Amino acid sequence: MSGTPSSLDAPANRAEPWLGRAGAATGQHTTAVVADPFEQIAWRDTYAQSAGLRELAEELTARHEHTTDLLADAFLAAYQAGPRLRERAEMAPSRLVNHQIISSLVESPEFAGLHRETAGDPYAAAMAVLAQAAALRDMLERFRPARGQTERAAKARQDAEGASAAVGTALRQAADETGADGTVPPPAAEAVQRATETAEAAGAAVRQTTQGAAQALAAAAPGLRATARSAVAKAAGTVREEAALMRAWGVGPGELERMPYDERARLAERLRTGRFAPWAELIGRFRQMADGERARKIENATGELIGVTLGNDLSRVIPSELANLGLPELRAVFAARYAAGELMLYDSQGEQTTGQGAVIACVDTSHSMYMEGPGGGTREAWAKACALALLDQARQAKRDFVGILFSSAGQLRVFRFPADEPAGITRVLDFAETFLGGGTSYQSPLSAAVELLEEEFDAAARARGDIVMLTDDECDVTEAWMRDWNAAKHRLGFRVFGVAIGAPRAAAADSVLDALSDNLRSVEDFMDVRGAADLFRVI
């Protein structure tokens, strides 16, 4: 061809397969999960707010390419209502490793369980990504040889694009130089031929490197399924555990959705690591039990036996009276006493209608409340869990709640939760985690409780409050204080429920706490929530 003008037809026909390929690969995708603009915004916002995601991306990027795209895919797969993965052919070769990793996660049988917990919740989706961090590291290391092959395939694809563009440029140049007789100068025709040969070689390199990448990916795949299943199961468990922790502390899904990401993360960290974290399960069981007891509320039913009285109710006659019926000479006496209403009967404290005033939980936080019981729980944990359930009880009934933490005389912390204000979780945690130490004084907390009920009565004319005294200790009160106490109780009409924690029933029955209480119960198993069940039927 050199030196002889020729037609452009032959070189153009050979070059035709490469025309239009320039830029063809630029539209290939770098993320495996199809996402709309709103979902992409959710990812960007969450990434900007999550220090954990950014730190993980920085760590992975130091060892592997394109890992921020991988994290975006993992997030979007968990966040979207119906995640859809692109076909492998749609992916840029450099992202094929990401595509295979995400495919293994989404296709695992455990993914449906994870997805139920994370769909539509960007915080939970981010938490799922972080929970899978170890598995992502492992899978990326496994694919390191394949990553080199995919990068070479990407470079070959890029070179082929350049070669294709050069073919188009050479053809246009040759067309511009074509004479009136349709002939092309030899240099222009040769330029087209060289560009075409280069493009053909680049195409062969693309095929070779693409095949090599596919083989490398396949070689790294064994074991990937098991790793993915384990990672997804771990992530699902982590998300479920945090959701259960939030529920145990009374934080509902609606409140979580409104909570800013960083605030929710701080709350979760506090719940996981705070001094009351080991007792979240006990708190949750208390709340569940209290919910059930509220559904069974009854009024004016027979309650706790508190002694012996006189009457003619045969259903409550004590055994010694019934024994008289076995002696013929005493039957007439029994009949006479029955007619006069003088039979000895068991006396009981009826379960009265609920109060109207504030519910006040006085919680002993002296040193002895830190002791553990046979079941592993502590006296403080049982008392605080009971008090938190009483807070729920008060809010259900639209009553104010006050938590009074006490120990030695004058050592008090008062936490007020008005019925018409939200019970912020931070304040609830402050109440639960505060521990004063020291000794035990009944007068200080009970006097504070009376002052609060008097304040409520003066401001809103509400009487009939309820005081629940939760303590493991016994202490004296002065006669003068007791007179004032009884006068206030008569004036305000409040009830007092005593809970002797760690004391046998027999010991509690003849105590100062018993004298102060209208209704007394004792708790010896610090993991048993049923010991307070009747409280939630009558308060």
XYZ file of C-alpha atoms in Angstrom:
539
model
C 0.000 0.000 0.000
C 2.949 2.289 0.670
C 3.307 5.030 -1.918
C 0.186 4.097 -3.853
C -3.073 5.989 -3.229
C -5.925 3.609 -2.487
C -9.590 3.615 -1.589
C -10.673 4.185 2.053
C -13.160 1.315 1.854
C -10.828 -1.487 2.861
C -9.270 0.151 5.962
C -12.671 1.528 6.960
C -14.252 -1.921 6.817
C -11.491 -3.344 9.002
C -11.763 -0.466 11.454
C -15.571 -0.521 11.627
C -15.839 -2.934 14.627
C -13.859 -0.466 16.711
C -15.772 2.639 15.792
C -18.066 3.906 18.548
C -16.302 1.962 21.276
C -14.580 5.001 22.606
C -16.230 5.860 25.899
C -18.417 2.753 25.759
C -17.046 1.502 29.065
C -17.294 4.835 30.829
C -20.932 4.133 31.673
C -20.064 0.871 33.482
C -21.110 0.989 37.107
C -18.926 1.249 40.173
C -21.596 0.130 42.662
C -23.236 -3.280 42.630
C -26.573 -2.238 44.178
C -28.989 -0.207 42.072
C -29.950 2.914 44.042
C -32.127 5.935 43.385
C -30.994 9.478 44.307
C -32.788 9.451 47.673
C -31.113 6.194 48.683
C -27.755 7.580 47.617
C -28.413 10.653 49.779
C -29.262 8.363 52.728
C -25.879 6.669 52.293
C -23.943 9.916 52.006
C -25.672 11.427 55.042
C -25.146 8.314 57.137
C -21.507 8.061 56.075
C -20.965 11.697 57.002
C -22.512 11.134 60.452
C -20.906 7.782 61.276
C -17.337 7.982 62.493
C -17.305 4.179 62.558
C -18.058 3.902 58.837
C -15.453 6.504 57.948
C -12.803 4.818 60.080
C -13.606 1.430 58.541
C -13.396 2.900 55.027
C -10.034 4.504 55.816
C -8.686 1.239 57.218
C -9.828 -0.872 54.275
C -8.705 1.674 51.675
C -5.173 1.518 53.055
C -4.985 -2.123 51.891
C -7.547 -2.481 49.110
C -8.964 -0.473 46.228
C -12.554 0.781 45.923
C -13.627 -0.224 49.441
C -15.777 2.854 50.028
C -17.931 1.646 47.121
C -18.075 -1.778 48.815
C -19.337 -0.220 52.068
C -21.920 1.777 50.127
C -23.166 -1.440 48.526
C -23.351 -3.247 51.883
C -25.285 -0.323 53.377
C -27.722 0.013 50.468
C -28.417 -3.734 50.393
C -29.419 -3.586 54.074
C -31.271 -0.254 53.835
C -33.370 -0.684 50.694
C -36.828 -2.212 50.875
C -36.088 -4.437 47.861
C -32.372 -4.438 47.024
C -31.491 -5.265 43.398
C -27.986 -6.142 42.232
C -26.641 -5.287 38.804
C -25.547 -7.995 36.410
C -21.817 -8.708 36.384
C -21.595 -7.475 32.785
C -22.817 -4.033 33.904
C -19.963 -3.628 36.381
C -16.644 -1.942 35.815
C -13.992 -4.707 35.985
C -12.312 -2.985 38.910
C -15.498 -3.466 40.965
C -16.082 -7.154 40.201
C -14.620 -8.164 43.574
C -17.106 -5.862 45.299
C -19.925 -7.344 43.232
C -19.018 -10.897 44.203
C -18.723 -10.041 47.915
C -22.072 -8.233 47.980
C -23.710 -11.036 46.009
C -22.533 -13.566 48.589
C -23.987 -11.472 51.428
C -27.354 -10.780 49.787
C -27.800 -14.354 48.565
C -27.120 -15.930 51.969
C -30.193 -17.495 53.641
C -29.641 -15.314 56.716
C -29.963 -12.061 54.785
C -33.788 -12.010 54.965
C -33.611 -11.987 58.770
C -31.109 -9.133 58.757
C -33.101 -7.198 56.192
C -36.230 -7.283 58.395
C -34.272 -5.422 61.055
C -32.551 -2.858 58.811
C -34.839 -1.979 55.887
C -35.670 1.722 55.936
C -33.501 2.383 59.015
C -30.179 4.010 58.044
C -28.753 3.669 61.551
C -29.491 -0.063 61.692
C -28.122 -0.517 58.167
C -24.888 1.225 59.162
C -24.682 -0.919 62.293
C -25.066 -4.028 60.125
C -22.154 -2.895 57.924
C -19.942 -2.325 60.960
C -20.918 -5.707 62.407
C -19.711 -7.335 59.161
C -16.365 -5.516 59.209
C -14.276 -8.562 60.159
C -15.839 -10.662 57.411
C -15.318 -7.895 54.849
C -11.630 -7.752 55.784
C -11.348 -11.509 55.404
C -13.106 -11.587 52.039
C -11.059 -8.701 50.657
C -7.839 -10.474 51.655
C -9.101 -13.662 50.012
C -9.737 -11.739 46.807
C -6.393 -9.886 46.811
C -4.953 -11.981 43.910
C -8.220 -11.590 42.002
C -8.130 -7.851 42.657
C -4.854 -7.659 40.728
C -6.423 -9.489 37.810
C -9.512 -7.253 37.791
C -7.316 -4.160 37.891
C -5.412 -5.460 34.860
C -8.719 -6.101 33.111
C -9.783 -2.555 33.931
C -6.491 -1.191 32.579
C -6.911 -3.280 29.394
C -10.445 -1.951 28.996
C -9.163 1.592 29.388
C -6.395 0.979 26.821
C -8.951 -0.473 24.408
C -11.051 2.660 24.753
C -8.019 4.772 23.881
C -7.190 2.561 20.919
C -10.785 2.737 19.697
C -10.701 6.503 19.931
C -7.464 6.521 17.936
C -9.155 4.477 15.168
C -11.906 7.055 14.893
C -9.395 9.889 14.798
C -7.328 8.174 12.079
C -10.420 7.506 9.969
C -11.595 11.095 10.217
C -8.143 12.305 9.244
C -8.109 9.913 6.279
C -11.578 11.044 5.235
C -10.461 14.652 5.318
C -7.554 13.802 3.033
C -9.576 11.722 0.557
C -9.268 13.076 -2.964
C -12.048 13.787 -5.454
C -11.454 10.370 -7.021
C -12.035 8.639 -3.673
C -8.394 7.742 -3.084
C -6.579 8.208 0.221
C -2.931 9.180 0.534
C -0.808 6.235 1.656
C 0.271 7.801 4.995
C -3.373 8.366 6.007
C -4.381 4.830 5.047
C -1.390 3.412 6.924
C -2.351 5.441 10.019
C -5.815 3.867 9.934
C -4.293 0.420 9.580
C -1.883 0.927 12.503
C -4.674 2.288 14.721
C -6.874 -0.671 13.800
C -4.123 -3.173 14.562
C -3.501 -1.515 17.916
C -7.237 -1.642 18.699
C -7.383 -5.324 17.750
C -4.457 -6.085 20.028
C -6.110 -4.090 22.818
C -9.332 -6.039 22.274
C -7.459 -9.315 22.561
C -5.870 -8.070 25.787
C -9.331 -7.206 27.143
C -10.570 -10.716 26.387
C -7.519 -12.296 27.951
C -7.501 -10.194 31.115
C -11.263 -10.496 31.535
C -10.969 -14.276 31.353
C -8.089 -14.166 33.812
C -10.130 -12.030 36.211
C -13.067 -14.429 36.004
C -10.776 -17.380 36.742
C -9.183 -15.566 39.679
C -12.591 -14.665 41.117
C -13.725 -18.267 40.776
C -10.552 -19.522 42.470
C -11.164 -17.270 45.482
C -14.845 -18.136 45.776
C -14.659 -21.432 47.769
C -15.474 -20.733 51.405
C -16.967 -17.355 50.573
C -20.518 -18.568 51.148
C -19.772 -19.777 54.675
C -18.025 -16.515 55.564
C -20.920 -14.497 54.184
C -23.505 -16.525 56.099
C -21.612 -16.098 59.335
C -21.201 -12.354 58.749
C -24.883 -11.783 57.973
C -26.001 -13.870 60.953
C -23.681 -11.895 63.243
C -24.955 -8.582 61.869
C -28.583 -9.666 62.340
C -27.856 -10.692 65.919
C -26.116 -7.395 66.659
C -28.984 -5.327 65.289
C -31.591 -7.423 67.115
C -29.687 -7.187 70.399
C -29.555 -3.411 70.202
C -33.261 -3.228 69.300
C -34.071 -5.453 72.300
C -31.878 -3.257 74.502
C -33.749 -0.159 73.378
C -37.115 -1.850 73.980
C -36.018 -2.959 77.446
C -35.367 0.666 78.347
C -38.674 1.781 76.856
C -37.294 3.430 73.707
C -39.717 2.628 70.904
C -39.073 2.465 67.136
C -40.853 5.775 66.544
C -38.605 7.601 68.996
C -35.520 6.005 67.455
C -36.506 7.086 63.940
C -36.755 10.705 65.094
C -33.440 10.576 66.931
C -30.382 12.034 65.150
C -27.745 9.453 64.222
C -25.044 10.632 66.622
C -27.500 10.896 69.530
C -28.764 7.381 68.858
C -25.202 6.070 68.687
C -24.313 7.711 72.025
C -27.462 6.310 73.619
C -26.707 2.798 72.348
C -23.158 3.019 73.666
C -24.380 4.176 77.061
C -26.935 1.383 77.250
C -24.309 -1.208 76.319
C -21.587 0.013 78.677
C -23.370 1.792 81.563
C -23.355 0.380 85.089
C -26.905 -0.883 84.631
C -26.208 -2.592 81.277
C -26.130 -6.132 82.797
C -29.709 -5.731 84.003
C -31.397 -4.725 80.754
C -33.004 -8.152 80.463
C -34.425 -7.849 83.993
C -35.807 -4.391 83.189
C -37.431 -5.750 80.039
C -39.022 -8.640 81.942
C -40.358 -6.245 84.570
C -41.941 -4.092 81.892
C -43.511 -7.100 80.177
C -44.863 -8.404 83.459
C -46.272 -4.993 84.375
C -47.979 -4.732 80.977
C -49.637 -8.077 81.569
C -50.749 -7.161 85.075
C -52.265 -3.899 83.870
C -54.485 -5.928 81.575
C -55.681 -7.960 84.561
C -56.454 -5.032 86.853
C -59.242 -5.736 89.341
C -60.808 -3.691 92.075
C -62.125 -4.604 95.525
C -60.942 -8.214 95.279
C -59.565 -10.187 98.178
C -55.948 -9.337 98.612
C -53.148 -10.058 101.088
C -53.986 -11.675 104.436
C -53.051 -9.255 107.187
C -54.477 -10.783 110.365
C -57.619 -12.030 112.095
C -60.923 -10.252 112.546
C -64.484 -11.099 113.665
C -67.474 -11.784 111.439
C -69.708 -14.474 109.961
C -68.162 -15.058 106.502
C -67.802 -18.841 106.483
C -65.401 -18.714 103.542
C -62.812 -17.038 105.787
C -63.289 -18.930 109.068
C -59.956 -19.928 110.619
C -59.267 -23.687 111.105
C -59.523 -23.577 114.919
C -63.107 -22.273 114.671
C -64.029 -25.001 112.195
C -62.587 -27.573 114.576
C -65.322 -26.628 117.070
C -67.892 -28.090 114.698
C -66.305 -31.489 115.281
C -67.261 -31.411 118.963
C -71.003 -31.835 119.619
C -70.848 -29.844 122.843
C -69.364 -26.795 121.019
C -71.642 -26.724 117.995
C -74.205 -24.574 119.779
C -71.468 -22.125 120.744
C -70.346 -21.961 117.088
C -73.932 -21.275 115.987
C -74.338 -18.528 118.560
C -71.096 -16.834 117.578
C -72.046 -17.141 113.920
C -75.373 -15.427 114.599
C -73.615 -12.660 116.508
C -70.966 -12.187 113.837
C -68.201 -13.074 116.273
C -66.474 -15.948 114.505
C -62.715 -15.505 114.052
C -62.015 -14.885 110.341
C -58.928 -14.304 108.281
C -58.667 -10.558 107.594
C -57.329 -9.414 104.220
C -56.281 -6.189 102.627
C -58.517 -5.709 99.619
C -57.091 -4.552 96.319
C -58.491 -1.062 96.208
C -59.136 1.204 93.288
C -56.042 2.887 91.902
C -54.862 6.237 93.148
C -55.098 9.592 91.439
C -52.059 11.449 92.747
C -48.413 10.883 91.985
C -46.697 7.523 92.089
C -43.552 7.867 94.187
C -40.907 5.151 94.281
C -38.481 5.487 97.184
C -35.478 3.338 96.284
C -32.867 2.424 98.871
C -29.346 2.910 97.465
C -27.363 2.107 100.611
C -24.248 -0.057 100.383
C -26.095 -3.272 101.180
C -28.344 -2.870 98.096
C -25.299 -3.660 95.965
C -25.273 -7.247 97.228
C -26.002 -10.091 94.845
C -28.554 -12.785 95.534
C -28.571 -16.527 94.813
C -29.949 -15.992 91.296
C -27.177 -13.567 90.361
C -29.197 -10.350 90.467
C -28.580 -7.528 92.901
C -31.014 -5.879 95.283
C -30.455 -2.540 93.564
C -31.139 -4.026 90.109
C -34.449 -5.531 91.254
C -35.515 -2.302 92.970
C -34.572 -0.043 90.041
C -36.227 -2.359 87.495
C -39.394 -2.341 89.596
C -39.263 1.457 89.847
C -38.859 1.831 86.067
C -41.898 -0.379 85.540
C -43.783 1.852 88.003
C -42.743 4.827 85.863
C -44.425 3.122 82.903
C -47.443 2.422 85.103
C -47.757 6.080 86.059
C -47.437 7.275 82.471
C -50.108 4.823 81.316
C -52.463 6.268 83.927
C -51.390 9.879 83.167
C -50.063 10.291 86.699
C -46.896 12.073 87.777
C -43.999 9.834 88.772
C -41.230 10.679 91.204
C -38.177 8.539 91.884
C -36.488 9.237 95.224
C -33.089 7.619 95.732
C -32.029 7.567 99.378
C -29.446 6.220 101.767
C -28.239 7.905 104.983
C -30.186 10.726 106.608
C -30.281 13.717 104.272
C -28.799 11.821 101.310
C -31.437 12.101 98.589
C -31.698 12.439 94.824
C -35.147 13.293 93.507
C -36.073 12.623 89.867
C -39.429 14.057 88.776
C -41.257 12.833 85.678
C -44.418 14.947 85.211
C -47.244 13.213 83.373
C -47.543 16.024 80.822
C -43.862 15.962 79.806
C -41.881 13.308 77.908
C -39.837 10.989 80.101
C -36.501 11.539 78.362
C -34.344 8.427 78.189
C -31.289 10.355 79.414
C -33.058 11.292 82.639
C -34.386 7.762 83.022
C -30.816 6.460 82.722
C -29.573 9.020 85.234
C -32.214 7.767 87.683
C -31.325 4.113 87.076
C -27.553 4.546 87.270
C -27.329 6.820 90.324
C -26.110 5.037 93.460
C -25.519 6.955 96.695
C -24.008 4.386 99.051
C -23.981 4.952 102.815
C -26.517 3.808 105.396
C -30.325 3.786 105.494
C -32.809 6.350 106.748
C -36.562 5.991 106.216
C -37.517 9.426 107.458
C -35.693 11.445 104.793
C -37.251 9.851 101.682
C -40.719 9.449 103.172
C -40.778 13.063 104.397
C -39.719 14.180 100.905
C -42.509 12.049 99.426
C -45.104 13.642 101.737
C -43.902 17.125 100.775
C -44.317 16.271 97.097
C -47.840 14.920 97.651
C -48.775 18.006 99.687
C -47.420 20.216 96.910
C -49.487 18.284 94.374
C -52.599 18.486 96.571
C -52.222 22.241 97.058
C -51.574 22.881 93.356
C -54.059 20.509 91.716
C -56.257 19.225 94.578
C -55.117 15.672 93.762
C -55.006 13.264 96.666
C -54.664 9.492 96.910
C -51.090 9.208 95.764
C -49.104 5.986 96.053
C -45.720 5.564 97.744
C -43.698 2.422 97.101
C -40.834 1.905 99.548
C -38.158 -0.442 98.158
C -35.503 -1.284 100.749
C -33.416 -4.120 102.136
C -32.710 -2.609 105.531
C -34.491 -1.878 108.781
C -34.237 1.381 110.683
C -36.144 3.193 113.404
C -38.283 6.316 113.144
C -39.047 8.702 115.989
C -42.436 8.839 117.663
C -42.872 12.515 116.737
C -42.139 11.767 113.092
C -44.559 8.835 113.164
C -47.338 11.092 114.466
C -46.721 13.582 111.670
C -46.610 10.731 109.164
C -49.973 9.331 110.245
C -51.523 12.792 110.199
C -50.263 13.441 106.659
C -51.479 10.053 105.543
C -54.953 10.743 106.904
C -55.013 14.215 105.341
C -53.771 13.254 101.877
C -55.204 9.754 101.617
C -52.075 8.194 100.133
C -51.245 4.506 100.246
C -47.897 2.967 101.127
C -46.626 -0.265 99.625
C -43.587 -1.717 101.311
C -41.190 -4.068 99.530
C -38.649 -5.786 101.771
C -35.870 -6.870 99.411
C -33.847 -9.823 100.608
C -35.832 -10.230 103.818
C -37.820 -13.390 104.577
C -41.527 -12.760 104.868
C -41.594 -13.679 108.545
C -38.885 -11.130 109.367
C -40.536 -8.407 107.312
C -43.938 -8.929 108.897
C -42.927 -7.423 112.249
C -40.784 -4.502 111.184
C -40.858 -0.714 111.019
C -41.473 -1.024 107.277
C -44.516 -3.161 108.035
C -45.801 -0.531 110.456
C -45.368 2.178 107.835
C -47.013 0.216 105.017
C -50.615 -0.553 104.161
C -49.420 -3.507 102.165
C -46.113 -5.340 102.562
C -44.413 -7.929 100.403
C -40.957 -9.475 100.538
C -38.598 -10.479 97.740
C -35.839 -13.057 98.130
C -35.088 -13.991 94.484
C -33.609 -10.911 92.824
C -34.271 -12.210 89.317
C -37.950 -12.984 89.948
C -40.235 -10.212 88.719
C -43.425 -11.912 89.938
C -42.774 -10.741 93.487
C -44.163 -7.331 92.542
C -46.948 -8.464 90.199
C -49.816 -7.416 92.456
C -48.406 -3.882 92.713
C -49.278 -3.293 89.088
C -52.863 -4.379 89.592
C -53.577 -1.959 92.427
C -51.415 1.094 91.644
